[in-house]
Coordinates of C-alpha atoms in Angstrom, one line a residue:
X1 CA 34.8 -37.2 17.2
X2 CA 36.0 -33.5 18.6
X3 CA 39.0 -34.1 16.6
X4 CA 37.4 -34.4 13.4
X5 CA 35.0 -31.8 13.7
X6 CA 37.6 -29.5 14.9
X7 CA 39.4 -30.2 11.5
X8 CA 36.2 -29.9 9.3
X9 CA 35.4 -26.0 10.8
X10 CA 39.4 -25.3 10.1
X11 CA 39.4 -26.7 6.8
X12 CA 35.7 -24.5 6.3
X13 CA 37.3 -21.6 7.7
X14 CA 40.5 -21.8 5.8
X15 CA 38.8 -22.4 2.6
X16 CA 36.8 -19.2 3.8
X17 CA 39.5 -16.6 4.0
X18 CA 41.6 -17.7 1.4
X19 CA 39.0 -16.7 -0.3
X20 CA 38.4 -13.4 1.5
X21 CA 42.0 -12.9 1.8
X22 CA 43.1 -13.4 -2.1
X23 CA 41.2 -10.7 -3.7
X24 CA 42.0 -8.3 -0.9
X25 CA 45.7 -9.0 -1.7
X26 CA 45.1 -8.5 -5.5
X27 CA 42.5 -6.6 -5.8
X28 CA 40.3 -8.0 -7.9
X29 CA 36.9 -9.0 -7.0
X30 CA 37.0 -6.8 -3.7
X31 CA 34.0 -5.2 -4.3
X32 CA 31.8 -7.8 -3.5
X33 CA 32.9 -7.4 0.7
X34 CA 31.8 -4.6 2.7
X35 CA 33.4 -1.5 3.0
X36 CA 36.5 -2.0 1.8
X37 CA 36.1 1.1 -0.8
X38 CA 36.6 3.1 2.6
X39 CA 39.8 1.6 3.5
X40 CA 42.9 2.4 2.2
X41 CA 44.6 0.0 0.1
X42 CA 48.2 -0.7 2.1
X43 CA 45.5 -1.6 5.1
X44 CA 43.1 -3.7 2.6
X45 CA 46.1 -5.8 1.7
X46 CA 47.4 -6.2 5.2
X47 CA 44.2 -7.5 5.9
X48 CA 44.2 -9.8 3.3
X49 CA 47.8 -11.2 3.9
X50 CA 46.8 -12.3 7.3
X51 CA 43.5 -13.8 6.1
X52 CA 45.7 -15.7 3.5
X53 CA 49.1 -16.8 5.8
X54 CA 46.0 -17.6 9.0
X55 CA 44.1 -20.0 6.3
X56 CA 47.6 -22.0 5.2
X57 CA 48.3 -21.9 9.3
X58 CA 45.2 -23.2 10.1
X59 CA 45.5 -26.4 8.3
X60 CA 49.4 -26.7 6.8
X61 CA 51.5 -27.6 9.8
X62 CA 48.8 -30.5 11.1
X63 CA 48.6 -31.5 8.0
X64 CA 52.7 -32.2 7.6
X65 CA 53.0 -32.4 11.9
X66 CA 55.4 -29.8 11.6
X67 CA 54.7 -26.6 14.0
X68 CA 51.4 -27.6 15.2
X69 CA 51.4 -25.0 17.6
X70 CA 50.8 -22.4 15.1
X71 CA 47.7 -23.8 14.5
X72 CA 45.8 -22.2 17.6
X73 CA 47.9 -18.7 17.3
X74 CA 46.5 -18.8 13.7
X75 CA 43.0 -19.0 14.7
X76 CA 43.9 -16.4 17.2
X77 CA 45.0 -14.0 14.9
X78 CA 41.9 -14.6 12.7
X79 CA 39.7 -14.0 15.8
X80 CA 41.2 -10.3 16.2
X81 CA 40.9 -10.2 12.4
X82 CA 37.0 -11.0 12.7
X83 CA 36.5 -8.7 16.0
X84 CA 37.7 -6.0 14.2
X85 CA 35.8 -6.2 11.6
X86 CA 32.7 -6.6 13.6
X87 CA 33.6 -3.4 15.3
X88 CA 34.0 -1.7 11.5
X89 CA 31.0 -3.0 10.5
X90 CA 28.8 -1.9 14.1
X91 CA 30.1 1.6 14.0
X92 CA 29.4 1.9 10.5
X93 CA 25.8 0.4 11.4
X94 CA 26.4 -2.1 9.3
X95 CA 24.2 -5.2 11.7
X96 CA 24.2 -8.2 9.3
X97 CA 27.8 -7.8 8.5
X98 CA 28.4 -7.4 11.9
X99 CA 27.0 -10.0 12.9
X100 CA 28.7 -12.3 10.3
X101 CA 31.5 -11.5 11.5
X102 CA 31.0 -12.2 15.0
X103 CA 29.8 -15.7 13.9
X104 CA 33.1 -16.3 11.9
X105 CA 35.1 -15.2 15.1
X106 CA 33.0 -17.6 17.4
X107 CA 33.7 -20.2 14.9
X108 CA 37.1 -19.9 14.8
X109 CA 37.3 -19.5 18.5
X110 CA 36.2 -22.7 18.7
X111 CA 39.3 -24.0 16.9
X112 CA 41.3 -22.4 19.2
X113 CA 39.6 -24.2 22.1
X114 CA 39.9 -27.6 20.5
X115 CA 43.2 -27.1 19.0
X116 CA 44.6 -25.4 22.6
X117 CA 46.4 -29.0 23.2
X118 CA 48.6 -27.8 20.6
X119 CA 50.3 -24.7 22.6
X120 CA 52.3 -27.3 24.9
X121 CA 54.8 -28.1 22.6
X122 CA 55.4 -24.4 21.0
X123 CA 58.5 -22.5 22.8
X124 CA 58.3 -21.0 25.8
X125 CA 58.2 -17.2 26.4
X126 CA 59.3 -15.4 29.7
X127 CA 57.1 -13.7 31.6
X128 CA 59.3 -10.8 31.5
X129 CA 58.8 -10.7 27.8
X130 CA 54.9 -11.7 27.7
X131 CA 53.2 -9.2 30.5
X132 CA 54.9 -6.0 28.6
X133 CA 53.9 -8.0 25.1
X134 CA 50.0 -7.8 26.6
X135 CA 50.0 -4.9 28.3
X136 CA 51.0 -3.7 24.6
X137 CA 48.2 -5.0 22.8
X138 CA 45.7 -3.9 25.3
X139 CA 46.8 -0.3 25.1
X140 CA 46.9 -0.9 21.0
X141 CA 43.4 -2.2 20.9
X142 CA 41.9 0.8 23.2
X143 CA 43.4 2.6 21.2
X144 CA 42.6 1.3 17.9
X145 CA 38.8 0.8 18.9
X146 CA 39.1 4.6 20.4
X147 CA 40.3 5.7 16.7
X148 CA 37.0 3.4 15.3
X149 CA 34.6 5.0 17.4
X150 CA 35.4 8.5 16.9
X151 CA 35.2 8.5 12.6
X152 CA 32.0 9.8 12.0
X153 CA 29.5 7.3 10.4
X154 CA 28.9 7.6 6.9
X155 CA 25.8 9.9 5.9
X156 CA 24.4 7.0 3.3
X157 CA 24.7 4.1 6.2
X158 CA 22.8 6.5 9.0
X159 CA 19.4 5.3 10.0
X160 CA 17.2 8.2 11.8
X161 CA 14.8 6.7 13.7
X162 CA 11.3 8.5 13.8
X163 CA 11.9 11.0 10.6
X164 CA 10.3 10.5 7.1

């Protein structure tokens, strides 16, 4: 049973950013998501090529039991993918794009809980290689989130409470 309803939410949320991911990459049809008129376009089409390669990883290599173990790295990456976004869309003030985004990213967290089987049999890395590696992305994302919270939020998204 957890089996299949782990593949039905990966097939849902691969279905999901292929489709956010393809019009970010060609960029047509982009307007109808959030902010992306504020982003420049290298970044919008980074975004989207890791929407589209997470999608085909999330499903793909189960489907031909080739490289399972991408599977939950996948949903991983989408994860970040979603938290960032969440944290775009709360400093913009943005709350019910926010808070879709934090609902795809539990979602998806979720596969990577049911799918977590699937790391045994990927390749090893040292731990003289891996605690640099995080300690790397932990500096990255404090600073990235530092960069995010210092932009000033957009005059047509601010929300004064008490004026009329």
């Amino acid at each position: 049973m957890l089996d299949t309803t782990v593949w039905i939410a990966q097939i849902f949320l691969a279905l999901f950013f292929l489709a956010a991911g393809l019009p970010k990459v060609l960029g047509r049809g982009i307007d109808r998501w959030v902010g992306f008129d504020r982003i420049p376009r290298p970044m919008t089409v980074l975004i989207g090529l890791s929407e589209v390669a997470a999608a085909v990883g999330l499903v793909v290599p189960m489907l031909v039991d080739e490289l399972r173990w991408t599977t939950p790295l996948a949903a991983m990456g989408l994860a970040a993918v979603c938290a960032m976004a969440a944290g775009f869309h709360l400093r913009e003030q943005e709350w019910l794009p926010a808070t879709e985004t934090v609902l795809w990213a539990s979602l998806v967290t979720t596969v990577v809980i049911g799918r977590w089987d699937e790391l045994s049999t990927g390749p090893s890395i040292s731990t003289d290689v891996l605690v640099p590696l995080v300690g790397l992305l932990v500096v990255a994302i404090l600073v990235n989130l530092a960069i995010l919270f210092r932009q000033p939020v957009g005059a047509d998204q601010r929300v004064v409470s008490g004026s009329t």
